[in-house]
């Protein structure tokens, strides 16, 4: 597989500020020069696929072909067992046009209430992250990571982003919203997908 060398300019094909921050933190130790799709004026393609992997690939290929640079994209979301895997690929949409995640978390809590899923130790859920690396000629690869846990209500903590304040990873006592970002990076779905991406595609200094 073609590899990324230190100093390579890499487009981070996301317009989500929380993800951009986390991906920039993950990429930085490898000497890659990360630049966001937004700062290059690249449009945000519509996510028309039905899987995380499909949407990640669509975003990475669009950014790589438009910019002429390798591009890394992330498609991710929260899957809740008692809701049949929802919100899944629609995780961002549950926050509405204003991207209000207190609204999205309230909807999760209400739907779990209706499903009678709050009894017991907390509903099972996982975050999934599909990362795609695409080259300007259209070659693309997918790396997928998951983290499993339970949901809590009310939400706890104001760190992280999205659904972090209501997600408690297995074996942890702090939600992703309460954790130090470095502790989240050590176990998150994004970090797991990122480790697979680094193994396959990145040359350079290990952190
Ligand atoms: P998309 O991949 O841009 O369609 O959006 C994924 C959505 O999933 C985000 O807007 C968040 O709501 C949610 N999500 C993905 N990763 C995380 C995470 O690490 N913490 C909390 N929420 C996340």
PDB file of N, CA, C and O and ligand atoms in Angstrom, residues 14-16 19 22 44 47 52 55 59 74-78 87-93 95 99 101 104 127-129 147 160-165 167 176 184 188-190, ligand 1:
ATOM      1  N   UNK A  14     -13.230  16.699   6.849  1.00  0.00           N
ATOM      2  CA  UNK A  14     -14.377  16.801   7.757  1.00  0.00           C
ATOM      3  C   UNK A  14     -14.648  18.271   7.995  1.00  0.00           C
ATOM      4  O   UNK A  14     -13.724  19.086   7.987  1.00  0.00           O
ATOM      5  N   UNK A  15     -15.919  18.593   8.215  1.00  0.00           N
ATOM      6  CA  UNK A  15     -16.286  19.969   8.539  1.00  0.00           C
ATOM      7  C   UNK A  15     -16.769  20.043   9.984  1.00  0.00           C
ATOM      8  O   UNK A  15     -17.309  21.052  10.415  1.00  0.00           O
ATOM      9  N   UNK A  16     -16.597  18.931  10.730  1.00  0.00           N
ATOM     10  CA  UNK A  16     -17.033  18.886  12.130  1.00  0.00           C
ATOM     11  C   UNK A  16     -15.859  19.317  13.021  1.00  0.00           C
ATOM     12  O   UNK A  16     -14.824  18.658  13.058  1.00  0.00           O
ATOM     13  N   UNK A  19     -14.330  16.662  15.452  1.00  0.00           N
ATOM     14  CA  UNK A  19     -13.541  15.627  14.777  1.00  0.00           C
ATOM     15  C   UNK A  19     -12.228  16.194  14.261  1.00  0.00           C
ATOM     16  O   UNK A  19     -11.191  15.542  14.337  1.00  0.00           O
ATOM     17  N   UNK A  22      -9.760  16.334  17.043  1.00  0.00           N
ATOM     18  CA  UNK A  22      -9.259  15.018  17.451  1.00  0.00           C
ATOM     19  C   UNK A  22      -8.339  14.430  16.386  1.00  0.00           C
ATOM     20  O   UNK A  22      -7.303  13.841  16.705  1.00  0.00           O
ATOM     21  N   UNK A  44     -18.691  20.298   1.113  1.00  0.00           N
ATOM     22  CA  UNK A  44     -18.984  19.121   1.937  1.00  0.00           C
ATOM     23  C   UNK A  44     -19.952  18.250   1.131  1.00  0.00           C
ATOM     24  O   UNK A  44     -21.096  18.648   0.909  1.00  0.00           O
ATOM     25  N   UNK A  47     -23.884  12.954   2.241  1.00  0.00           N
ATOM     26  CA  UNK A  47     -23.576  11.574   2.663  1.00  0.00           C
ATOM     27  C   UNK A  47     -24.715  10.673   2.202  1.00  0.00           C
ATOM     28  O   UNK A  47     -25.706  10.513   2.893  1.00  0.00           O
ATOM     29  N   UNK A  52     -21.217   3.516   7.509  1.00  0.00           N
ATOM     30  CA  UNK A  52     -20.141   4.434   7.900  1.00  0.00           C
ATOM     31  C   UNK A  52     -19.016   4.369   6.867  1.00  0.00           C
ATOM     32  O   UNK A  52     -18.484   5.394   6.433  1.00  0.00           O
ATOM     33  N   UNK A  55     -19.854   6.137   3.534  1.00  0.00           N
ATOM     34  CA  UNK A  55     -19.843   7.606   3.631  1.00  0.00           C
ATOM     35  C   UNK A  55     -18.430   8.141   3.837  1.00  0.00           C
ATOM     36  O   UNK A  55     -18.079   9.198   3.315  1.00  0.00           O
ATOM     37  N   UNK A  59     -16.492  10.775   1.192  1.00  0.00           N
ATOM     38  CA  UNK A  59     -15.944  12.084   1.595  1.00  0.00           C
ATOM     39  C   UNK A  59     -14.445  12.179   1.273  1.00  0.00           C
ATOM     40  O   UNK A  59     -13.961  13.219   0.815  1.00  0.00           O
ATOM     41  N   UNK A  74     -13.522  10.872   8.148  1.00  0.00           N
ATOM     42  CA  UNK A  74     -14.074  10.105   9.265  1.00  0.00           C
ATOM     43  C   UNK A  74     -15.580  10.094   9.109  1.00  0.00           C
ATOM     44  O   UNK A  74     -16.184  11.140   8.899  1.00  0.00           O
ATOM     45  N   UNK A  75     -16.193   8.917   9.172  1.00  0.00           N
ATOM     46  CA  UNK A  75     -17.641   8.872   9.344  1.00  0.00           C
ATOM     47  C   UNK A  75     -17.888   8.035  10.584  1.00  0.00           C
ATOM     48  O   UNK A  75     -17.320   6.952  10.737  1.00  0.00           O
ATOM     49  N   UNK A  76     -18.671   8.564  11.474  1.00  0.00           N
ATOM     50  CA  UNK A  76     -18.784   7.893  12.764  1.00  0.00           C
ATOM     51  C   UNK A  76     -20.140   8.169  13.373  1.00  0.00           C
ATOM     52  O   UNK A  76     -20.895   9.004  12.881  1.00  0.00           O
ATOM     53  N   UNK A  77     -20.430   7.463  14.453  1.00  0.00           N
ATOM     54  CA  UNK A  77     -21.714   7.697  15.109  1.00  0.00           C
ATOM     55  C   UNK A  77     -21.939   6.736  16.244  1.00  0.00           C
ATOM     56  O   UNK A  77     -21.103   5.877  16.541  1.00  0.00           O
ATOM     57  N   UNK A  78     -23.077   6.934  16.860  1.00  0.00           N
ATOM     58  CA  UNK A  78     -23.464   6.168  18.048  1.00  0.00           C
ATOM     59  C   UNK A  78     -24.514   5.129  17.643  1.00  0.00           C
ATOM     60  O   UNK A  78     -25.512   5.484  17.004  1.00  0.00           O
ATOM     61  N   UNK A  87     -28.943   5.991  16.604  1.00  0.00           N
ATOM     62  CA  UNK A  87     -29.049   6.777  15.368  1.00  0.00           C
ATOM     63  C   UNK A  87     -28.040   6.382  14.284  1.00  0.00           C
ATOM     64  O   UNK A  87     -28.223   6.760  13.138  1.00  0.00           O
ATOM     65  N   UNK A  88     -26.952   5.649  14.609  1.00  0.00           N
ATOM     66  CA  UNK A  88     -26.050   5.141  13.576  1.00  0.00           C
ATOM     67  C   UNK A  88     -25.554   6.226  12.628  1.00  0.00           C
ATOM     68  O   UNK A  88     -25.094   7.278  13.084  1.00  0.00           O
ATOM     69  N   UNK A  89     -25.702   5.965  11.324  1.00  0.00           N
ATOM     70  CA  UNK A  89     -25.166   6.946  10.351  1.00  0.00           C
ATOM     71  C   UNK A  89     -25.944   8.271  10.388  1.00  0.00           C
ATOM     72  O   UNK A  89     -25.533   9.244   9.770  1.00  0.00           O
ATOM     73  N   UNK A  90     -27.052   8.296  11.125  1.00  0.00           N
ATOM     74  CA  UNK A  90     -27.825   9.553  11.238  1.00  0.00           C
ATOM     75  C   UNK A  90     -27.515  10.305  12.524  1.00  0.00           C
ATOM     76  O   UNK A  90     -28.266  11.209  12.907  1.00  0.00           O
ATOM     77  N   UNK A  91     -26.413   9.959  13.200  1.00  0.00           N
ATOM     78  CA  UNK A  91     -26.104  10.564  14.504  1.00  0.00           C
ATOM     79  C   UNK A  91     -26.035  12.088  14.443  1.00  0.00           C
ATOM     80  O   UNK A  91     -26.529  12.771  15.341  1.00  0.00           O
ATOM     81  N   UNK A  92     -25.424  12.622  13.411  1.00  0.00           N
ATOM     82  CA  UNK A  92     -25.313  14.090  13.319  1.00  0.00           C
ATOM     83  C   UNK A  92     -26.690  14.694  13.066  1.00  0.00           C
ATOM     84  O   UNK A  92     -27.035  15.731  13.634  1.00  0.00           O
ATOM     85  N   UNK A  93     -27.496  14.011  12.243  1.00  0.00           N
ATOM     86  CA  UNK A  93     -28.821  14.565  11.879  1.00  0.00           C
ATOM     87  C   UNK A  93     -29.753  14.667  13.083  1.00  0.00           C
ATOM     88  O   UNK A  93     -30.619  15.538  13.123  1.00  0.00           O
ATOM     89  N   UNK A  95     -29.168  15.861  15.740  1.00  0.00           N
ATOM     90  CA  UNK A  95     -28.905  17.133  16.424  1.00  0.00           C
ATOM     91  C   UNK A  95     -29.562  18.307  15.702  1.00  0.00           C
ATOM     92  O   UNK A  95     -29.422  19.455  16.138  1.00  0.00           O
ATOM     93  N   UNK A  99     -27.230  21.666  14.885  1.00  0.00           N
ATOM     94  CA  UNK A  99     -26.223  20.777  15.495  1.00  0.00           C
ATOM     95  C   UNK A  99     -26.226  20.903  17.030  1.00  0.00           C
ATOM     96  O   UNK A  99     -25.189  21.098  17.666  1.00  0.00           O
ATOM     97  N   UNK A 101     -26.518  19.188  20.315  1.00  0.00           N
ATOM     98  CA  UNK A 101     -26.403  17.824  20.839  1.00  0.00           C
ATOM     99  C   UNK A 101     -27.120  17.620  22.156  1.00  0.00           C
ATOM    100  O   UNK A 101     -27.363  16.473  22.545  1.00  0.00           O
ATOM    101  N   UNK A 104     -30.146  16.222  20.642  1.00  0.00           N
ATOM    102  CA  UNK A 104     -29.930  14.845  20.173  1.00  0.00           C
ATOM    103  C   UNK A 104     -29.901  13.877  21.358  1.00  0.00           C
ATOM    104  O   UNK A 104     -30.499  12.794  21.303  1.00  0.00           O
ATOM    105  N   UNK A 127     -19.808   3.394  19.970  1.00  0.00           N
ATOM    106  CA  UNK A 127     -19.436   4.324  18.914  1.00  0.00           C
ATOM    107  C   UNK A 127     -18.691   3.519  17.854  1.00  0.00           C
ATOM    108  O   UNK A 127     -17.900   2.611  18.190  1.00  0.00           O
ATOM    109  N   UNK A 128     -18.919   3.844  16.597  1.00  0.00           N
ATOM    110  CA  UNK A 128     -18.145   3.263  15.489  1.00  0.00           C
ATOM    111  C   UNK A 128     -17.514   4.410  14.706  1.00  0.00           C
ATOM    112  O   UNK A 128     -18.144   5.453  14.528  1.00  0.00           O
ATOM    113  N   UNK A 129     -16.279   4.193  14.265  1.00  0.00           N
ATOM    114  CA  UNK A 129     -15.605   5.174  13.421  1.00  0.00           C
ATOM    115  C   UNK A 129     -15.034   4.463  12.201  1.00  0.00           C
ATOM    116  O   UNK A 129     -14.303   3.479  12.349  1.00  0.00           O
ATOM    117  N   UNK A 147     -15.882   1.288  20.057  1.00  0.00           N
ATOM    118  CA  UNK A 147     -15.726   1.228  21.505  1.00  0.00           C
ATOM    119  C   UNK A 147     -17.114   0.957  22.078  1.00  0.00           C
ATOM    120  O   UNK A 147     -18.099   1.572  21.666  1.00  0.00           O
ATOM    121  N   UNK A 160     -15.051  16.894  25.169  1.00  0.00           N
ATOM    122  CA  UNK A 160     -15.391  16.104  23.991  1.00  0.00           C
ATOM    123  C   UNK A 160     -16.429  16.812  23.137  1.00  0.00           C
ATOM    124  O   UNK A 160     -16.527  18.035  23.136  1.00  0.00           O
ATOM    125  N   UNK A 161     -17.250  16.039  22.447  1.00  0.00           N
ATOM    126  CA  UNK A 161     -18.277  16.630  21.574  1.00  0.00           C
ATOM    127  C   UNK A 161     -19.393  15.606  21.386  1.00  0.00           C
ATOM    128  O   UNK A 161     -19.326  14.481  21.899  1.00  0.00           O
ATOM    129  N   UNK A 162     -20.411  16.011  20.644  1.00  0.00           N
ATOM    130  CA  UNK A 162     -21.493  15.093  20.278  1.00  0.00           C
ATOM    131  C   UNK A 162     -22.108  14.409  21.482  1.00  0.00           C
ATOM    132  O   UNK A 162     -22.496  15.054  22.460  1.00  0.00           O
ATOM    133  N   UNK A 163     -22.202  13.088  21.415  1.00  0.00           N
ATOM    134  CA  UNK A 163     -22.869  12.292  22.454  1.00  0.00           C
ATOM    135  C   UNK A 163     -21.927  11.914  23.605  1.00  0.00           C
ATOM    136  O   UNK A 163     -22.303  11.112  24.471  1.00  0.00           O
ATOM    137  N   UNK A 164     -20.719  12.473  23.643  1.00  0.00           N
ATOM    138  CA  UNK A 164     -19.730  12.091  24.664  1.00  0.00           C
ATOM    139  C   UNK A 164     -20.267  12.116  26.101  1.00  0.00           C
ATOM    140  O   UNK A 164     -19.973  11.212  26.874  1.00  0.00           O
ATOM    141  N   UNK A 165     -21.056  13.161  26.499  1.00  0.00           N
ATOM    142  CA  UNK A 165     -21.473  13.225  27.908  1.00  0.00           C
ATOM    143  C   UNK A 165     -22.402  12.098  28.348  1.00  0.00           C
ATOM    144  O   UNK A 165     -22.605  11.907  29.547  1.00  0.00           O
ATOM    145  N   UNK A 167     -21.964   8.813  27.208  1.00  0.00           N
ATOM    146  CA  UNK A 167     -21.352   7.515  26.896  1.00  0.00           C
ATOM    147  C   UNK A 167     -20.302   7.134  27.931  1.00  0.00           C
ATOM    148  O   UNK A 167     -19.333   7.866  28.156  1.00  0.00           O
ATOM    149  N   UNK A 176     -17.157   9.922  28.394  1.00  0.00           N
ATOM    150  CA  UNK A 176     -16.254  10.583  27.442  1.00  0.00           C
ATOM    151  C   UNK A 176     -16.332  12.105  27.610  1.00  0.00           C
ATOM    152  O   UNK A 176     -15.393  12.823  27.270  1.00  0.00           O
ATOM    153  N   UNK A 184      -9.504   9.720  26.511  1.00  0.00           N
ATOM    154  CA  UNK A 184     -10.460   9.300  25.466  1.00  0.00           C
ATOM    155  C   UNK A 184      -9.683   8.767  24.251  1.00  0.00           C
ATOM    156  O   UNK A 184     -10.008   7.706  23.710  1.00  0.00           O
ATOM    157  N   UNK A 188     -10.694   5.314  22.322  1.00  0.00           N
ATOM    158  CA  UNK A 188     -11.885   5.628  21.519  1.00  0.00           C
ATOM    159  C   UNK A 188     -11.925   4.845  20.204  1.00  0.00           C
ATOM    160  O   UNK A 188     -10.910   4.352  19.708  1.00  0.00           O
ATOM    161  N   UNK A 189     -13.132   4.768  19.650  1.00  0.00           N
ATOM    162  CA  UNK A 189     -13.373   4.189  18.323  1.00  0.00           C
ATOM    163  C   UNK A 189     -12.472   4.851  17.276  1.00  0.00           C
ATOM    164  O   UNK A 189     -11.901   4.200  16.424  1.00  0.00           O
ATOM    165  N   UNK A 190     -12.316   6.206  17.368  1.00  0.00           N
ATOM    166  CA  UNK A 190     -11.510   6.941  16.396  1.00  0.00           C
ATOM    167  C   UNK A 190     -10.036   6.560  16.542  1.00  0.00           C
ATOM    168  O   UNK A 190      -9.329   6.359  15.563  1.00  0.00           O
TER     169      UNK A 190
HETATM  170  P1  LIG B   1     -20.763  12.417  10.701  1.00  0.00           P
HETATM  171  O1  LIG B   1     -19.788  11.279  10.692  1.00  0.00           O
HETATM  172  O2  LIG B   1     -20.117  13.714  10.362  1.00  0.00           O
HETATM  173  O3  LIG B   1     -21.995  12.102   9.910  1.00  0.00           O
HETATM  174  O4  LIG B   1     -21.266  12.663  12.193  1.00  0.00           O
HETATM  175  C1  LIG B   1     -21.044  11.763  13.205  1.00  0.00           C
HETATM  176  C2  LIG B   1     -21.766  12.180  14.459  1.00  0.00           C
HETATM  177  O5  LIG B   1     -21.619  11.088  15.368  1.00  0.00           O
HETATM  178  C3  LIG B   1     -21.124  13.357  15.160  1.00  0.00           C
HETATM  179  O6  LIG B   1     -21.696  14.575  14.801  1.00  0.00           O
HETATM  180  C4  LIG B   1     -21.433  13.024  16.615  1.00  0.00           C
HETATM  181  O7  LIG B   1     -22.733  13.343  16.901  1.00  0.00           O
HETATM  182  C5  LIG B   1     -21.359  11.524  16.650  1.00  0.00           C
HETATM  183  N1  LIG B   1     -20.011  11.108  17.080  1.00  0.00           N
HETATM  184  C6  LIG B   1     -19.026  10.570  16.305  1.00  0.00           C
HETATM  185  N2  LIG B   1     -17.917  10.379  17.024  1.00  0.00           N
HETATM  186  C7  LIG B   1     -18.192  10.816  18.264  1.00  0.00           C
HETATM  187  C8  LIG B   1     -17.411  10.905  19.440  1.00  0.00           C
HETATM  188  O8  LIG B   1     -16.211  10.586  19.506  1.00  0.00           O
HETATM  189  N3  LIG B   1     -18.042  11.414  20.504  1.00  0.00           N
HETATM  190  C9  LIG B   1     -19.336  11.815  20.491  1.00  0.00           C
HETATM  191  N4  LIG B   1     -20.100  11.789  19.415  1.00  0.00           N
HETATM  192  C10 LIG B   1     -19.527  11.275  18.300  1.00  0.00           C
END
